[in-house]
PDB file of C-alpha atoms in Angstrom:
ATOM      1  CA  MET B   1      59.130  15.086  31.595  1.00 92.00           C
ATOM      2  CA  ARG B   2      60.139  13.079  28.329  1.00 97.00           C
ATOM      3  CA  GLU B   3      57.492  11.511  26.214  1.00 97.00           C
ATOM      4  CA  ILE B   4      57.796   7.882  25.103  1.00 98.00           C
ATOM      5  CA  THR B   5      56.735   6.773  21.620  1.00 98.00           C
ATOM      6  CA  GLY B   6      56.460   3.186  20.796  1.00 97.00           C
ATOM      7  CA  SER B   7      57.334   2.291  17.085  1.00 96.00           C
ATOM      8  CA  LEU B   8      56.389  -1.076  15.508  1.00 95.00           C
ATOM      9  CA  PHE B   9      56.437  -2.730  12.100  1.00 96.00           C
ATOM     10  CA  GLN B  10      53.585  -5.120  12.437  1.00 97.00           C
ATOM     11  CA  SER B  11      51.618  -7.667  10.300  1.00 97.00           C
ATOM     12  CA  LEU B  12      47.889  -7.711  10.237  1.00 97.00           C
ATOM     13  CA  ASP B  13      47.864 -10.392  13.145  1.00 95.00           C
ATOM     14  CA  GLY B  14      50.201  -8.389  15.203  1.00 94.00           C
ATOM     15  CA  VAL B  15      53.532 -10.089  14.636  1.00 95.00           C
ATOM     16  CA  ILE B  16      56.558  -7.975  14.939  1.00 94.00           C
ATOM     17  CA  GLN B  17      59.348 -10.395  14.809  1.00 93.00           C
ATOM     18  CA  ALA B  18      62.421 -10.042  12.455  1.00 93.00           C
ATOM     19  CA  PRO B  19      60.810  -7.592  10.106  1.00 94.00           C
ATOM     20  CA  GLY B  20      64.232  -6.544   8.482  1.00 89.00           C
ATOM     21  CA  GLY B  21      65.753  -9.700   7.069  1.00 89.00           C
ATOM     22  CA  PRO B  22      65.960 -13.477   7.526  1.00 90.00           C
ATOM     23  CA  GLU B  23      69.369 -13.147   9.250  1.00 87.00           C
ATOM     24  CA  GLU B  24      67.889 -10.943  11.919  1.00 85.00           C
ATOM     25  CA  ASP B  25      66.520 -13.637  14.088  1.00 85.00           C
ATOM     26  CA  GLN B  26      68.042 -17.243  14.265  1.00 84.00           C
ATOM     27  CA  THR B  27      65.482 -18.808  16.524  1.00 87.00           C
ATOM     28  CA  GLY B  28      63.562 -20.579  13.767  1.00 88.00           C
ATOM     29  CA  PHE B  29      61.096 -17.898  12.676  1.00 92.00           C
ATOM     30  CA  ALA B  30      60.346 -18.677   9.068  1.00 93.00           C
ATOM     31  CA  HIS B  31      59.481 -15.208   7.776  1.00 96.00           C
ATOM     32  CA  GLY B  32      62.336 -12.925   8.575  1.00 94.00           C
ATOM     33  CA  GLY B  33      62.460  -9.860   6.109  1.00 96.00           C
ATOM     34  CA  TRP B  34      58.625  -9.905   5.651  1.00 97.00           C
ATOM     35  CA  THR B  35      58.452  -6.119   5.402  1.00 97.00           C
ATOM     36  CA  PHE B  36      61.030  -6.007   2.561  1.00 96.00           C
ATOM     37  CA  PRO B  37      58.671  -6.411  -0.375  1.00 96.00           C
ATOM     38  CA  TYR B  38      56.529  -3.546   0.764  1.00 97.00           C
ATOM     39  CA  PHE B  39      59.074  -0.797   1.022  1.00 95.00           C
ATOM     40  CA  ASP B  40      59.094   1.949  -1.608  1.00 95.00           C
ATOM     41  CA  ALA B  41      59.581   5.655  -1.956  1.00 95.00           C
ATOM     42  CA  SER B  42      56.427   6.525  -0.614  1.00 96.00           C
ATOM     43  CA  LEU B  43      57.419   5.503   2.911  1.00 95.00           C
ATOM     44  CA  ALA B  44      60.712   7.767   2.880  1.00 94.00           C
ATOM     45  CA  ALA B  45      58.674  10.587   4.309  1.00 95.00           C
ATOM     46  CA  PRO B  46      56.828   9.004   7.200  1.00 94.00           C
ATOM     47  CA  MET B  47      59.892   7.017   8.285  1.00 94.00           C
ATOM     48  CA  GLY B  48      62.020  10.212   8.055  1.00 93.00           C
ATOM     49  CA  LYS B  49      59.613  11.956  10.185  1.00 92.00           C
ATOM     50  CA  LEU B  50      59.631   9.058  12.803  1.00 94.00           C
ATOM     51  CA  LEU B  51      63.398   8.686  12.959  1.00 93.00           C
ATOM     52  CA  GLY B  52      64.345  12.229  12.347  1.00 90.00           C
ATOM     53  CA  GLY B  53      64.510  14.970  15.079  1.00 87.00           C
ATOM     54  CA  ALA B  54      65.949  14.651  18.572  1.00 92.00           C
ATOM     55  CA  TYR B  55      65.231  11.548  20.516  1.00 97.00           C
ATOM     56  CA  GLU B  56      67.084   8.688  22.541  1.00 98.00           C
ATOM     57  CA  LEU B  57      66.484   5.052  21.974  1.00 98.00           C
ATOM     58  CA  LEU B  58      64.644   2.914  24.536  1.00 98.00           C
ATOM     59  CA  LEU B  59      65.339  -0.715  23.810  1.00 97.00           C
ATOM     60  CA  GLY B  60      64.927  -4.350  25.137  1.00 94.00           C
ATOM     61  CA  ARG B  61      67.964  -6.448  25.304  1.00 93.00           C
ATOM     62  CA  ARG B  62      67.299  -8.580  22.373  1.00 91.00           C
ATOM     63  CA  THR B  63      66.631  -5.701  20.056  1.00 93.00           C
ATOM     64  CA  TYR B  64      69.566  -3.983  21.468  1.00 95.00           C
ATOM     65  CA  GLU B  65      71.894  -6.850  20.634  1.00 94.00           C
ATOM     66  CA  ILE B  66      70.398  -6.996  17.082  1.00 91.00           C
ATOM     67  CA  PHE B  67      71.118  -3.141  16.529  1.00 94.00           C
ATOM     68  CA  ALA B  68      74.441  -3.397  18.269  1.00 95.00           C
ATOM     69  CA  ALA B  69      75.635  -6.233  15.953  1.00 93.00           C
ATOM     70  CA  TYR B  70      74.381  -4.216  12.867  1.00 92.00           C
ATOM     71  CA  TRP B  71      74.435  -0.325  13.028  1.00 93.00           C
ATOM     72  CA  PRO B  72      77.988   0.239  14.288  1.00 94.00           C
ATOM     73  CA  HIS B  73      79.097  -1.452  11.019  1.00 94.00           C
ATOM     74  CA  ASN B  74      76.626   0.527   8.897  1.00 91.00           C
ATOM     75  CA  ALA B  75      77.268   4.147  10.128  1.00 87.00           C
ATOM     76  CA  ASP B  76      77.332   5.256   6.316  1.00 90.00           C
ATOM     77  CA  GLN B  77      73.511   4.896   6.327  1.00 87.00           C
ATOM     78  CA  PRO B  78      71.604   8.036   7.790  1.00 85.00           C
ATOM     79  CA  ILE B  79      69.745   5.929  10.343  1.00 89.00           C
ATOM     80  CA  GLY B  80      73.059   4.329  11.319  1.00 91.00           C
ATOM     81  CA  ALA B  81      74.705   7.641  11.876  1.00 92.00           C
ATOM     82  CA  THR B  82      71.911   8.645  14.166  1.00 94.00           C
ATOM     83  CA  PHE B  83      71.528   5.537  15.999  1.00 95.00           C
ATOM     84  CA  ASN B  84      75.302   5.264  16.684  1.00 95.00           C
ATOM     85  CA  ALA B  85      75.400   8.923  17.915  1.00 94.00           C
ATOM     86  CA  ILE B  86      72.470   9.013  20.421  1.00 96.00           C
ATOM     87  CA  ARG B  87      72.032   7.424  23.839  1.00 97.00           C
ATOM     88  CA  LYS B  88      70.623   3.944  24.065  1.00 98.00           C
ATOM     89  CA  HIS B  89      68.868   3.026  27.190  1.00 98.00           C
ATOM     90  CA  VAL B  90      68.673  -0.678  27.367  1.00 97.00           C
ATOM     91  CA  VAL B  91      66.261  -2.628  29.777  1.00 96.00           C
ATOM     92  CA  THR B  92      68.016  -5.714  30.846  1.00 94.00           C
ATOM     93  CA  ALA B  93      68.465  -8.109  33.604  1.00 89.00           C
ATOM     94  CA  SER B  94      71.711  -9.247  32.233  1.00 86.00           C
ATOM     95  CA  ASP B  95      75.022  -7.793  33.511  1.00 85.00           C
ATOM     96  CA  GLY B  96      76.841  -8.380  30.216  1.00 85.00           C
ATOM     97  CA  ALA B  97      78.653  -5.598  28.727  1.00 87.00           C
ATOM     98  CA  LEU B  98      76.995  -2.928  26.638  1.00 94.00           C
ATOM     99  CA  GLY B  99      79.596  -2.463  23.967  1.00 93.00           C
ATOM    100  CA  TRP B 100      77.855  -0.123  21.690  1.00 96.00           C
ATOM    101  CA  ASN B 101      78.838   3.561  22.328  1.00 94.00           C
ATOM    102  CA  ASN B 102      76.362   5.668  24.484  1.00 96.00           C
ATOM    103  CA  SER B 103      74.606   2.638  25.823  1.00 97.00           C
ATOM    104  CA  PHE B 104      73.217   2.776  29.240  1.00 96.00           C
ATOM    105  CA  ARG B 105      71.727  -0.199  31.379  1.00 96.00           C
ATOM    106  CA  LEU B 106      68.290   0.254  32.874  1.00 95.00           C
ATOM    107  CA  ALA B 107      68.269  -2.440  35.516  1.00 87.00           C
ATOM    108  CA  GLY B 108      65.851  -3.651  38.135  1.00 90.00           C
ATOM    109  CA  ASP B 109      62.079  -3.325  37.668  1.00 93.00           C
ATOM    110  CA  PRO B 110      61.393  -2.031  34.240  1.00 93.00           C
ATOM    111  CA  VAL B 111      58.430   0.054  35.102  1.00 96.00           C
ATOM    112  CA  ALA B 112      60.333   1.829  37.836  1.00 96.00           C
ATOM    113  CA  ALA B 113      63.439   2.381  35.894  1.00 96.00           C
ATOM    114  CA  ILE B 114      61.643   3.632  32.800  1.00 97.00           C
ATOM    115  CA  SER B 115      59.381   5.818  34.876  1.00 97.00           C
ATOM    116  CA  ARG B 116      62.544   7.549  36.453  1.00 97.00           C
ATOM    117  CA  LEU B 117      63.999   8.038  32.976  1.00 97.00           C
ATOM    118  CA  LYS B 118      60.712   9.526  31.705  1.00 97.00           C
ATOM    119  CA  GLU B 119      60.824  11.934  34.551  1.00 97.00           C
ATOM    120  CA  SER B 120      64.453  12.966  33.909  1.00 96.00           C
ATOM    121  CA  ASP B 121      65.517  15.891  31.747  1.00 96.00           C
ATOM    122  CA  GLY B 122      66.321  15.073  28.122  1.00 96.00           C
ATOM    123  CA  PRO B 123      64.982  14.278  24.705  1.00 97.00           C
ATOM    124  CA  ASP B 124      61.935  12.296  24.148  1.00 97.00           C
ATOM    125  CA  LEU B 125      62.415   8.544  24.002  1.00 98.00           C
ATOM    126  CA  LEU B 126      61.791   6.139  20.901  1.00 98.00           C
ATOM    127  CA  ILE B 127      61.153   2.428  21.454  1.00 97.00           C
ATOM    128  CA  GLN B 128      62.124   0.366  18.163  1.00 94.00           C
ATOM    129  CA  GLY B 129      60.884  -3.234  18.251  1.00 89.00           C
ATOM    130  CA  SER B 130      61.478  -4.431  21.738  1.00 92.00           C
ATOM    131  CA  SER B 131      58.209  -6.653  22.179  1.00 89.00           C
ATOM    132  CA  MET B 132      58.877  -7.490  25.715  1.00 90.00           C
ATOM    133  CA  LEU B 133      58.607  -3.794  26.890  1.00 94.00           C
ATOM    134  CA  TYR B 134      54.814  -3.294  25.890  1.00 94.00           C
ATOM    135  CA  PRO B 135      53.326  -5.664  28.312  1.00 92.00           C
ATOM    136  CA  ALA B 136      54.832  -3.710  31.136  1.00 92.00           C
ATOM    137  CA  LEU B 137      54.669  -0.202  29.725  1.00 95.00           C
ATOM    138  CA  LEU B 138      51.136  -0.111  28.319  1.00 94.00           C
ATOM    139  CA  PRO B 139      49.385  -1.073  31.455  1.00 94.00           C
ATOM    140  CA  ALA B 140      51.569   1.327  33.402  1.00 94.00           C
ATOM    141  CA  GLY B 141      50.507   4.216  31.150  1.00 94.00           C
ATOM    142  CA  LEU B 142      53.921   5.015  30.296  1.00 96.00           C
ATOM    143  CA  ILE B 143      53.727   5.114  26.453  1.00 97.00           C
ATOM    144  CA  ASP B 144      52.439   8.389  25.171  1.00 97.00           C
ATOM    145  CA  ARG B 145      52.182   7.654  21.451  1.00 97.00           C
ATOM    146  CA  MET B 146      52.171   4.679  19.129  1.00 97.00           C
ATOM    147  CA  VAL B 147      53.412   4.732  15.633  1.00 97.00           C
ATOM    148  CA  LEU B 148      51.842   1.578  14.027  1.00 97.00           C
ATOM    149  CA  ILE B 149      53.441   0.597  10.690  1.00 98.00           C
ATOM    150  CA  THR B 150      50.911  -2.117   9.374  1.00 98.00           C
ATOM    151  CA  PHE B 151      51.963  -4.250   6.512  1.00 98.00           C
ATOM    152  CA  PRO B 152      49.252  -6.222   4.426  1.00 98.00           C
ATOM    153  CA  VAL B 153      50.666  -9.781   5.241  1.00 98.00           C
ATOM    154  CA  MET B 154      49.589 -12.273   7.938  1.00 98.00           C
ATOM    155  CA  LEU B 155      52.276 -14.425   9.441  1.00 96.00           C
ATOM    156  CA  GLY B 156      50.350 -16.889  11.587  1.00 95.00           C
ATOM    157  CA  ARG B 157      52.844 -17.046  14.404  1.00 93.00           C
ATOM    158  CA  GLY B 158      55.724 -15.004  15.823  1.00 93.00           C
ATOM    159  CA  LYS B 159      56.448 -12.479  18.703  1.00 91.00           C
ATOM    160  CA  ARG B 160      53.491 -10.083  19.093  1.00 92.00           C
ATOM    161  CA  TRP B 161      53.375  -6.943  21.204  1.00 89.00           C
ATOM    162  CA  TYR B 162      50.020  -6.733  22.709  1.00 85.00           C
ATOM    163  CA  ALA B 163      49.632  -6.611  26.523  1.00 76.00           C
ATOM    164  CA  ASP B 164      47.219  -9.317  27.740  1.00 82.00           C
ATOM    165  CA  ASP B 165      46.343  -7.238  30.849  1.00 88.00           C
ATOM    166  CA  PRO B 166      42.875  -5.619  31.454  1.00 90.00           C
ATOM    167  CA  SER B 167      44.690  -2.594  33.022  1.00 89.00           C
ATOM    168  CA  ALA B 168      46.141  -1.873  29.403  1.00 90.00           C
ATOM    169  CA  ALA B 169      42.629  -1.036  28.299  1.00 93.00           C
ATOM    170  CA  ARG B 170      42.393   2.522  27.147  1.00 94.00           C
ATOM    171  CA  THR B 171      41.400   4.559  24.010  1.00 97.00           C
ATOM    172  CA  TRP B 172      43.891   6.106  21.475  1.00 98.00           C
ATOM    173  CA  THR B 173      43.265   9.289  19.322  1.00 98.00           C
ATOM    174  CA  LEU B 174      44.708   9.300  15.714  1.00 98.00           C
ATOM    175  CA  VAL B 175      47.007  12.124  15.055  1.00 97.00           C
ATOM    176  CA  GLU B 176      48.019  11.607  11.428  1.00 97.00           C
ATOM    177  CA  GLN B 177      48.196   8.695   9.066  1.00 97.00           C
ATOM    178  CA  THR B 178      49.330   7.739   5.619  1.00 97.00           C
ATOM    179  CA  HIS B 179      49.086   4.921   3.220  1.00 96.00           C
ATOM    180  CA  SER B 180      51.452   3.503   0.578  1.00 97.00           C
ATOM    181  CA  PRO B 181      50.428   2.208  -2.943  1.00 97.00           C
ATOM    182  CA  LYS B 182      51.459  -1.188  -1.727  1.00 97.00           C
ATOM    183  CA  GLY B 183      49.059  -1.183   1.208  1.00 97.00           C
ATOM    184  CA  VAL B 184      51.299  -0.164   4.071  1.00 98.00           C
ATOM    185  CA  HIS B 185      49.335   1.798   6.629  1.00 98.00           C
ATOM    186  CA  VAL B 186      51.354   4.269   8.829  1.00 98.00           C
ATOM    187  CA  ALA B 187      49.224   5.548  11.864  1.00 98.00           C
ATOM    188  CA  MET B 188      50.456   7.799  14.685  1.00 98.00           C
ATOM    189  CA  LEU B 189      48.240   7.554  17.809  1.00 98.00           C
ATOM    190  CA  ALA B 190      48.127   9.518  21.155  1.00 98.00           C
ATOM    191  CA  ARG B 191      47.131   7.929  24.340  1.00 97.00           C
ATOM    192  CA  ASP B 192      43.646   9.084  25.354  1.00 97.00           C
ATOM    193  CA  GLY B 193      41.471   8.063  28.157  1.00 95.00           C
ATOM    194  CA  ALA B 194      39.147   5.098  29.358  1.00 95.00           C
ATOM    195  CA  VAL B 195      37.483   2.703  27.015  1.00 96.00           C
ATOM    196  CA  ARG B 196      33.862   3.903  26.219  1.00 96.00           C
ATOM    197  CA  THR B 197      31.167   1.466  25.456  1.00 96.00           C
ATOM    198  CA  GLY B 198      27.578   1.550  24.141  1.00 96.00           C
ATOM    199  CA  SER B 199      24.931  -0.460  22.426  1.00 94.00           C
ATOM    200  CA  PHE B 200      23.285  -0.413  18.996  1.00 95.00           C
ATOM    201  CA  ALA B 201      20.120  -2.061  20.488  1.00 93.00           C
ATOM    202  CA  THR B 202      16.885   0.111  20.014  1.00 94.00           C
ATOM    203  CA  LYS B 203      14.313  -2.232  21.697  1.00 94.00           C
ATOM    204  CA  PRO B 204      14.179  -4.492  24.804  1.00 95.00           C
ATOM    205  CA  PRO B 205      15.826  -7.907  24.301  1.00 94.00           C
ATOM    206  CA  SER B 206      13.668 -10.775  22.837  1.00 96.00           C
ATOM    207  CA  ALA B 207      13.038 -13.968  24.942  1.00 96.00           C
ATOM    208  CA  ASP B 208      15.718 -15.782  22.599  1.00 96.00           C
ATOM    209  CA  GLU B 209      18.242 -13.055  23.412  1.00 95.00           C
ATOM    210  CA  ARG B 210      17.563 -13.226  27.280  1.00 95.00           C
ATOM    211  CA  ALA B 211      17.868 -17.209  27.075  1.00 95.00           C
ATOM    212  CA  LEU B 212      21.280 -16.721  25.382  1.00 95.00           C
ATOM    213  CA  ARG B 213      22.489 -14.199  27.870  1.00 94.00           C
ATOM    214  CA  GLN B 214      21.657 -16.581  30.657  1.00 95.00           C
ATOM    215  CA  ARG B 215      23.621 -19.453  28.971  1.00 95.00           C
ATOM    216  CA  GLN B 216      26.589 -17.158  28.554  1.00 95.00           C
ATOM    217  CA  ALA B 217      26.310 -15.853  32.189  1.00 94.00           C
ATOM    218  CA  ALA B 218      26.388 -19.578  33.307  1.00 93.00           C
ATOM    219  CA  GLY B 219      29.112 -20.685  31.190  1.00 91.00           C
ATOM    220  CA  ARG B 220      27.132 -22.834  29.008  1.00 86.00           C
ATOM    221  CA  TRP B 221      27.454 -21.062  25.811  1.00 85.00           C
TER     222      TRP B 221
END
């Protein structure tokens, strides 16, 4: 069985839209290219580890179209050579042609299609961008690892990747992390188990606390 890693450039407020440049997304997003000022040589090792090795790409349609318009024309870059050579699995409801070589359509229900792909033989799968995949895959427990590359910037609005679904609740275990001098935090996390809770209270609640809880429960807070 393959493992799936989700990889995201994210702002402090969880925006992942158009990190690479202003020209990447022409839908009116005001801050395209917001990661550029923070890249330096210190990120070469963690990025090389993420994008090196054997894997196939798992992409949503919009990220696929962005990549397919760029990487075939930039094959002289190391990442471009890799992306052009490996298989690309594209989750799409469109019947439009997938013109980038080694591209394969995953049609129908995304969870069912990706579950079948995950159970098949082959290299592990890497998600790049593709914000629309996470609300489906996280609740289904199909993502094994997350690599969150967090930049010290808040963007206010834009596409986010979180799954607003109670069944997505779970814990993750830190596998490794690194920091850059400019404040970029790279963390690899492995899927763990159920959310564990507790309380710091050391004595019974006061009358004020009990009254507050009653107002909260009644929706009058």
